[in-house]
PDB file of C-alpha atoms in Angstrom:
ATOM      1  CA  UNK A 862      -0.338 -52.080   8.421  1.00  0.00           C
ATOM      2  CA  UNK A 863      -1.513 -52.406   4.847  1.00  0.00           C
ATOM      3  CA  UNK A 864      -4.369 -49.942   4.028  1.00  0.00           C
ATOM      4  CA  UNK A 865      -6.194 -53.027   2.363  1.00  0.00           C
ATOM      5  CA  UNK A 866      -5.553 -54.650   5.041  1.00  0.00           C
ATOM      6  CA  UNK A 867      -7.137 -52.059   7.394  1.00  0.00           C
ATOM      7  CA  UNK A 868      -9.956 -52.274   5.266  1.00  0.00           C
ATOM      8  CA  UNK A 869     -10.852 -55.499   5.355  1.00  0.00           C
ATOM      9  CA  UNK A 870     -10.787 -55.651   8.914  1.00  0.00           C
ATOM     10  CA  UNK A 871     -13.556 -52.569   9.168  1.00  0.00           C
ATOM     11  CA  UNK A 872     -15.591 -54.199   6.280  1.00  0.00           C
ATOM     12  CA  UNK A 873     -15.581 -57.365   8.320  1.00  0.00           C
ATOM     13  CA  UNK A 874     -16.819 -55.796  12.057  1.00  0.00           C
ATOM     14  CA  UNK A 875     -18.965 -53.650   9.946  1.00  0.00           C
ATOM     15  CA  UNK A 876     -20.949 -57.030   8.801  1.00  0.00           C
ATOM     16  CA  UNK A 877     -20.005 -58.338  12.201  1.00  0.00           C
ATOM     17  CA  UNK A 878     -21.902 -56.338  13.996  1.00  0.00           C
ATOM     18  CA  UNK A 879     -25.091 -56.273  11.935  1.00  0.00           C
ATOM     19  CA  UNK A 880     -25.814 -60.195  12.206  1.00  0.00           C
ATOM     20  CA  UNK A 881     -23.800 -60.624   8.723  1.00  0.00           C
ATOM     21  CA  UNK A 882     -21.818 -63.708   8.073  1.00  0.00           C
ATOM     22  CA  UNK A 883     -18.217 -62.974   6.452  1.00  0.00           C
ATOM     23  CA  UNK A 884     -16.108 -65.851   4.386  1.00  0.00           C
ATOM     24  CA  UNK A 885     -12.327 -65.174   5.759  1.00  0.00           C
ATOM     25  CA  UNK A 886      -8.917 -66.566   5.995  1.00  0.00           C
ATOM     26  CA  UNK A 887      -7.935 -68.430   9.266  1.00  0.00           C
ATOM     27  CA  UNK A 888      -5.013 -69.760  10.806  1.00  0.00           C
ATOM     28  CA  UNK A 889      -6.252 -72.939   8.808  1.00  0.00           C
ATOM     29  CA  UNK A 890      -8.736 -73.451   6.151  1.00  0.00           C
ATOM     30  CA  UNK A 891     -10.921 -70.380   4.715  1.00  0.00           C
ATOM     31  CA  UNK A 892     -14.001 -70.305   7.022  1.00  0.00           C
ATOM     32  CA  UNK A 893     -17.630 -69.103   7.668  1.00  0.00           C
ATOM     33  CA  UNK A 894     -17.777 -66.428  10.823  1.00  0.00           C
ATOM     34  CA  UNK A 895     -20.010 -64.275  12.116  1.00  0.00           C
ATOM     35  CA  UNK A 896     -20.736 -62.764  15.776  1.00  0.00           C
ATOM     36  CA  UNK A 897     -20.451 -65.801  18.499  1.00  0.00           C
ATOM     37  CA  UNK A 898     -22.706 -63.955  20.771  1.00  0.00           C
ATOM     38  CA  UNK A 899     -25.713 -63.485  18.550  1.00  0.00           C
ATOM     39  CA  UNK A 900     -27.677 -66.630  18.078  1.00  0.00           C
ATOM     40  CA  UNK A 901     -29.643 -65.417  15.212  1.00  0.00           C
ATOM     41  CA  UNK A 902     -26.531 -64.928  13.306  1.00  0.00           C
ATOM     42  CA  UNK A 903     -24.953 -68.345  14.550  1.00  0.00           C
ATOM     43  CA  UNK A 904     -28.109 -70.116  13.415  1.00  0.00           C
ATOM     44  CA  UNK A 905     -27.350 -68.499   9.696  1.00  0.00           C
ATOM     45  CA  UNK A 906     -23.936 -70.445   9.739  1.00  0.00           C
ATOM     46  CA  UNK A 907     -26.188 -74.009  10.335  1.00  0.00           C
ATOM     47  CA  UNK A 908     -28.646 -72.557   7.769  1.00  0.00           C
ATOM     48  CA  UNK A 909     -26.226 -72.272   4.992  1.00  0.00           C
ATOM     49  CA  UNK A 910     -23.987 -74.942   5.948  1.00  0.00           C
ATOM     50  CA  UNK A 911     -26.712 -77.345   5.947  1.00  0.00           C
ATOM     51  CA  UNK A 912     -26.324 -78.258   9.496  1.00  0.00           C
ATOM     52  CA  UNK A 913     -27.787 -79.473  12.137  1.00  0.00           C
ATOM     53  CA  UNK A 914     -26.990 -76.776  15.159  1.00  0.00           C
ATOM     54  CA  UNK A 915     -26.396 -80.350  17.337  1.00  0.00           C
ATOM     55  CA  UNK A 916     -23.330 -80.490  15.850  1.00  0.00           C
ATOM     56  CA  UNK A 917     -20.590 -78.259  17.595  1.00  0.00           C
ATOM     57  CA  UNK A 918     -18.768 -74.809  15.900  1.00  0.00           C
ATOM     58  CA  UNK A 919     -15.619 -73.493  16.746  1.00  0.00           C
ATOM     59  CA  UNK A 920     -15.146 -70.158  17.914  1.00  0.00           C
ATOM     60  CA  UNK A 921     -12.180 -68.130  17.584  1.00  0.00           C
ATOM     61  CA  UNK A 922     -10.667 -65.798  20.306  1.00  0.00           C
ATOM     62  CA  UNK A 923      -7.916 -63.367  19.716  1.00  0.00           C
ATOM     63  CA  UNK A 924      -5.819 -64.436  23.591  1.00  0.00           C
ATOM     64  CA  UNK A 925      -5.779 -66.071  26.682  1.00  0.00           C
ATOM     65  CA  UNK A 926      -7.069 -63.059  28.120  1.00  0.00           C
ATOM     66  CA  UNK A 927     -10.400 -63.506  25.859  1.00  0.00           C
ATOM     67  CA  UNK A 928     -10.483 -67.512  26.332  1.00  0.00           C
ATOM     68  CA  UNK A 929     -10.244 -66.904  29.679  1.00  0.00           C
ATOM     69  CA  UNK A 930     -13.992 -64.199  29.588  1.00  0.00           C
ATOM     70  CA  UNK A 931     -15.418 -67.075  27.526  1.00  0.00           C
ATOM     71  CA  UNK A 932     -14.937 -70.380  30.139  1.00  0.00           C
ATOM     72  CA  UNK A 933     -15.710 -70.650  33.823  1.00  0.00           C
ATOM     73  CA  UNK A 934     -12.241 -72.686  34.060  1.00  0.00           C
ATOM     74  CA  UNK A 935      -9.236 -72.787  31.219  1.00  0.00           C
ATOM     75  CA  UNK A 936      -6.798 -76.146  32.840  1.00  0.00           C
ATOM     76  CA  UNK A 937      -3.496 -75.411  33.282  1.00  0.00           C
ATOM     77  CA  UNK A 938      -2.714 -78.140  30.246  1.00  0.00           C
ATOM     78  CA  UNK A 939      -4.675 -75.825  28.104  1.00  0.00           C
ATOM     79  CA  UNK A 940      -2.366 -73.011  27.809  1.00  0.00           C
ATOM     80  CA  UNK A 941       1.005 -75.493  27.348  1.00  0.00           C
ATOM     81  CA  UNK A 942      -1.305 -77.225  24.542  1.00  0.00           C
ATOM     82  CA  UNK A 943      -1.573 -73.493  23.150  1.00  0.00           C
ATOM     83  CA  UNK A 944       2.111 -72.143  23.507  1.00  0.00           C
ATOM     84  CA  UNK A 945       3.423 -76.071  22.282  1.00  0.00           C
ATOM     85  CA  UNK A 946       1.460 -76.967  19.351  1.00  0.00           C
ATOM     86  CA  UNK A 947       3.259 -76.715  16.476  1.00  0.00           C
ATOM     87  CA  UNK A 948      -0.537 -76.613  14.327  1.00  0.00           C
ATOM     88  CA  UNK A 949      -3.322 -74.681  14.982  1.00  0.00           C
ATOM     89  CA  UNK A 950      -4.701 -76.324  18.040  1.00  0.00           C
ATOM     90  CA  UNK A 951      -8.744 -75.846  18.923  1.00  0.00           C
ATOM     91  CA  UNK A 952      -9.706 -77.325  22.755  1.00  0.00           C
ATOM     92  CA  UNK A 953     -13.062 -77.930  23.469  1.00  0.00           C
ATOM     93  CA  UNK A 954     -13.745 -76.544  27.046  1.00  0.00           C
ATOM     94  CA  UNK A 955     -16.735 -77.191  29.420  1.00  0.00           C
ATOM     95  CA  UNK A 956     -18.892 -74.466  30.583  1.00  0.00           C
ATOM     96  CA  UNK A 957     -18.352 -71.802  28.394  1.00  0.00           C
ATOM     97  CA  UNK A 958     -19.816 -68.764  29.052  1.00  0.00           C
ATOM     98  CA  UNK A 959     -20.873 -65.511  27.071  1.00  0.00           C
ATOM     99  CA  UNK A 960     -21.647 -66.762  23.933  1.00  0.00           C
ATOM    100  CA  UNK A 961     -25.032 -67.615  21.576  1.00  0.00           C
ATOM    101  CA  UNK A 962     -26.294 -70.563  23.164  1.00  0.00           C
ATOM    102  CA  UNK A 963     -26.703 -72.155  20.031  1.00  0.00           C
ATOM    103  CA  UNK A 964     -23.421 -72.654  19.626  1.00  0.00           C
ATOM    104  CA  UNK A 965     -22.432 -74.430  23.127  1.00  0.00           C
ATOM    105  CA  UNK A 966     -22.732 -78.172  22.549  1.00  0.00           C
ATOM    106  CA  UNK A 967     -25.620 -80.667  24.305  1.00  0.00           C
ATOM    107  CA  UNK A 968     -23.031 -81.394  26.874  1.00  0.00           C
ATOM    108  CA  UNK A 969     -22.096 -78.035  27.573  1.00  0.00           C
ATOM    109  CA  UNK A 970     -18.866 -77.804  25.614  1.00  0.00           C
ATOM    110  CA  UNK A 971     -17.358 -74.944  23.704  1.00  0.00           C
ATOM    111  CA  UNK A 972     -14.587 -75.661  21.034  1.00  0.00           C
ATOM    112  CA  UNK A 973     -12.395 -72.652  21.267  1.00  0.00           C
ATOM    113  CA  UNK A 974      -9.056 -71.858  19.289  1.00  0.00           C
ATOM    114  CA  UNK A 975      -6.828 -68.819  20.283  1.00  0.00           C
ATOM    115  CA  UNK A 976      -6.130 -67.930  16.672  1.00  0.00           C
ATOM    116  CA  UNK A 977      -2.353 -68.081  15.582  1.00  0.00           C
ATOM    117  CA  UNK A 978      -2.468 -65.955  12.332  1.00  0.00           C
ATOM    118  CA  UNK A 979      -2.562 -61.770  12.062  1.00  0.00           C
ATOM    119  CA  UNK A 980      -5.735 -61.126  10.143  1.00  0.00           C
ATOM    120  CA  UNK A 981      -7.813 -63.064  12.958  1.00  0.00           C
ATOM    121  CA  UNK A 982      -6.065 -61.708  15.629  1.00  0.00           C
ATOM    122  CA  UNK A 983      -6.705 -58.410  14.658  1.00  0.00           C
ATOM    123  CA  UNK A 984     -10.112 -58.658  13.260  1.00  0.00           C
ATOM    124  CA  UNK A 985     -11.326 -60.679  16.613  1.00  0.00           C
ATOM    125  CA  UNK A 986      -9.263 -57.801  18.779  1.00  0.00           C
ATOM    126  CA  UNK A 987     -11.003 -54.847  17.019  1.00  0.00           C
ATOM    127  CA  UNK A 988     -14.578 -56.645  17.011  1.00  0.00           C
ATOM    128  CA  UNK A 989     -13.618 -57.466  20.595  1.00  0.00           C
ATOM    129  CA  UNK A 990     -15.938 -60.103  21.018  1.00  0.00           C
ATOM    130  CA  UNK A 991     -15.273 -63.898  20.058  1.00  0.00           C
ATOM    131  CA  UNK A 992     -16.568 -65.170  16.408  1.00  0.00           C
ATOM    132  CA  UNK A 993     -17.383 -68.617  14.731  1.00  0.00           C
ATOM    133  CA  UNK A 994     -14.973 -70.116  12.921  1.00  0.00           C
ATOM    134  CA  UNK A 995     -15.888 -73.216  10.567  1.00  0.00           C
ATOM    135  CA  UNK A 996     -14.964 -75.023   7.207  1.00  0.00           C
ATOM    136  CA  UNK A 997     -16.772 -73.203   4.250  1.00  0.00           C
ATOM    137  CA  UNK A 998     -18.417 -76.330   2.900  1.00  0.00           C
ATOM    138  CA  UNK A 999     -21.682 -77.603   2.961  1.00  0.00           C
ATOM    139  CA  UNK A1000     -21.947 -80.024   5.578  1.00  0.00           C
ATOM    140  CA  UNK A1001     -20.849 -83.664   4.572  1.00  0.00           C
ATOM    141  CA  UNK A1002     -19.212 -82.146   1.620  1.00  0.00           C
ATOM    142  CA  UNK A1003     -14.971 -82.202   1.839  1.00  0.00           C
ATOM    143  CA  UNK A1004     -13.465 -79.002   3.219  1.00  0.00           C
ATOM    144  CA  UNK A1005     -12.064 -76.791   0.815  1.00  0.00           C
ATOM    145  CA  UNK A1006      -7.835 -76.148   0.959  1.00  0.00           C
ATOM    146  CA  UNK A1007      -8.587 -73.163  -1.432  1.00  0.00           C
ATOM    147  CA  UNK A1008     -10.680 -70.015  -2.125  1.00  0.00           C
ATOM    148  CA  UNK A1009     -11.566 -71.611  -5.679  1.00  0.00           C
ATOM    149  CA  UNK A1010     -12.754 -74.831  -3.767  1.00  0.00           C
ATOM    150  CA  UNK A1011     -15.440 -73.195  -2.008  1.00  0.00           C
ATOM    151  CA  UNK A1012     -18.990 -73.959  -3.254  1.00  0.00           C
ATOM    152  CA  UNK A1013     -20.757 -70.910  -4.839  1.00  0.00           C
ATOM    153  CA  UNK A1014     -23.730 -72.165  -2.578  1.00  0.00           C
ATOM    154  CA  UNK A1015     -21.364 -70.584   0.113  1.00  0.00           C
ATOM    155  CA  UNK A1016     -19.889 -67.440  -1.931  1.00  0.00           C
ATOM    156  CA  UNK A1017     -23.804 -66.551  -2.061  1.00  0.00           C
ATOM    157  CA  UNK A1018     -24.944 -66.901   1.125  1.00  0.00           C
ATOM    158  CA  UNK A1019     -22.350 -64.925   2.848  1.00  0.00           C
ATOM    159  CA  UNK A1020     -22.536 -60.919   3.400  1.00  0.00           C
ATOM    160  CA  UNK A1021     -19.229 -60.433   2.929  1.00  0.00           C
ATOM    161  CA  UNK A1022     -16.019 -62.374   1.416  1.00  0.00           C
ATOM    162  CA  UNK A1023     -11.932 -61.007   2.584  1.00  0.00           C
ATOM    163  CA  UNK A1024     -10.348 -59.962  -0.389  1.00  0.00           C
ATOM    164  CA  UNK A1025      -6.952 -61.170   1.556  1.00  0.00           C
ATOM    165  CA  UNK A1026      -4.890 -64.120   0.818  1.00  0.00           C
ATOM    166  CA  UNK A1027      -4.539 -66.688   3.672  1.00  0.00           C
ATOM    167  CA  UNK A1028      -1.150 -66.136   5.427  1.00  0.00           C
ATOM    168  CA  UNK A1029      -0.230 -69.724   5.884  1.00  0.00           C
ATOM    169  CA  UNK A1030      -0.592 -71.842   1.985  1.00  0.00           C
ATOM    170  CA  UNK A1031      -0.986 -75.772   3.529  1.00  0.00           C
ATOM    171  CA  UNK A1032      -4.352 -75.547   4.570  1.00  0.00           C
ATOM    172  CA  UNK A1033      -5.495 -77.803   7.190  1.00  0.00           C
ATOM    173  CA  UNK A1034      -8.273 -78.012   9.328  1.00  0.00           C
ATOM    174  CA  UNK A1035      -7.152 -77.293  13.406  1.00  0.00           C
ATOM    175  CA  UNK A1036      -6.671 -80.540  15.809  1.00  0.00           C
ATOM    176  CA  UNK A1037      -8.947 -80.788  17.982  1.00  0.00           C
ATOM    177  CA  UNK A1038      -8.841 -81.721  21.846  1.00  0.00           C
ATOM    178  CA  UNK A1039     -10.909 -81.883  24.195  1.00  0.00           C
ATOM    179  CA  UNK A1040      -9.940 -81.023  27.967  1.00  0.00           C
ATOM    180  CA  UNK A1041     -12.753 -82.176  30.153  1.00  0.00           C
ATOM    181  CA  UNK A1042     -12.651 -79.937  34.015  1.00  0.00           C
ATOM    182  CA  UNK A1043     -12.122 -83.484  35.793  1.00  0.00           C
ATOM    183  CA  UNK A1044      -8.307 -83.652  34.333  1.00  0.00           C
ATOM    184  CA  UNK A1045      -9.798 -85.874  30.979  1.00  0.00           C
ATOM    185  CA  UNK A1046      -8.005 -85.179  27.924  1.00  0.00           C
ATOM    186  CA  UNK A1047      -9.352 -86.932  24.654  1.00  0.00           C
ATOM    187  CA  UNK A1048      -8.125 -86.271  21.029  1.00  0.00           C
ATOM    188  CA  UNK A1049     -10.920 -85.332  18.659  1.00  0.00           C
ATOM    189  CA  UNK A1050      -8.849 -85.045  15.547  1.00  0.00           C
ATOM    190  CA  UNK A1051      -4.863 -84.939  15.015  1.00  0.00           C
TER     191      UNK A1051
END
């Protein structure tokens, strides 16, 4: 492993673990993440996205193993949608459990992605706790494909920005399905 890379990855728990919000490279689009288990810091991603904290964030886990900590019950379907998807895929779960309660949705829903790309996995793995994942835009405004399409708004009002290029170039934001606990499977966004 790179000793940049290494870096990074300390430099990111570091701010992790203080509250800090970090601007990263995901398995899609560059994104806004901080510590899903600390509210305070999870309200800081509404704050500077403009947000209002009714409206869902994703969280990123590093495996099944981790999903699995993070939601009372993971469907079966859930892990073939993970293994078969040929795009990163984010399921929204009910009852998800052992995170900021500001970031579980009105109807008790978690979206949840297991990430597909090295940086998170690592990163999330070392921090060993989940963390938010979403678009670094202002809310309402179009999600950025690129670094240099990020708003300086954001680039401010974050504690810390990767100095790592994304590993996958056609940035798109994750589908998103929900898997309801009664067998109901609804897609959110192809």
């Amino acid at each position: 492993m790179a000793a940049d890379f290494t870096k990074e990855i300390n430099s990111c728990i570091d701010v992790l673990q203080k509250g800090g919000l970090i601007l990263y490279p995901t398995d899609t689009v560059w994104g806004i993440g901080c510590d899903a288990t600390n509210t305070e810091a999870v309200k800081k991603v509404y704050d500077i996205k403009n947000r209002e904290d009714s409206k869902a964030l994703i969280c990123l886990v590093a495996n099944d193993a981790m999903l699995e900590r993070h939601v009372d019950f993971v469907p079966e379907l859930a892990y073939d949608l993970i293994d078969l998807s040929t795009k990163p895929t984010t399921i929204i779960y009910d009852s998800p459990k052992g995170v900021a309660k500001n970031l579980v949705a009105s109807d008790d829903t978690l979206a949840i992605r297991v990430a597909s790309d090295k940086f998170c996995q690592y990163l999330i793995n070392k921090f060993k706790k989940p963390i938010v994942s979403t678009s670094a835009n202002i809310s309402g405004q179009p999600t950025p494909r690129t670094f240099d399409e990020i708003s300086s708004v954001i680039l401010k009002g974050v504690d810390y920005v990767v100095n790592l290029q994304p590993e996958h170039k056609n940035a798109v934001p994750s589908a998103i399905i929900k898997l309801s606990n009664d067998g109901k499977v609804k897609v959110i966004r192809e």
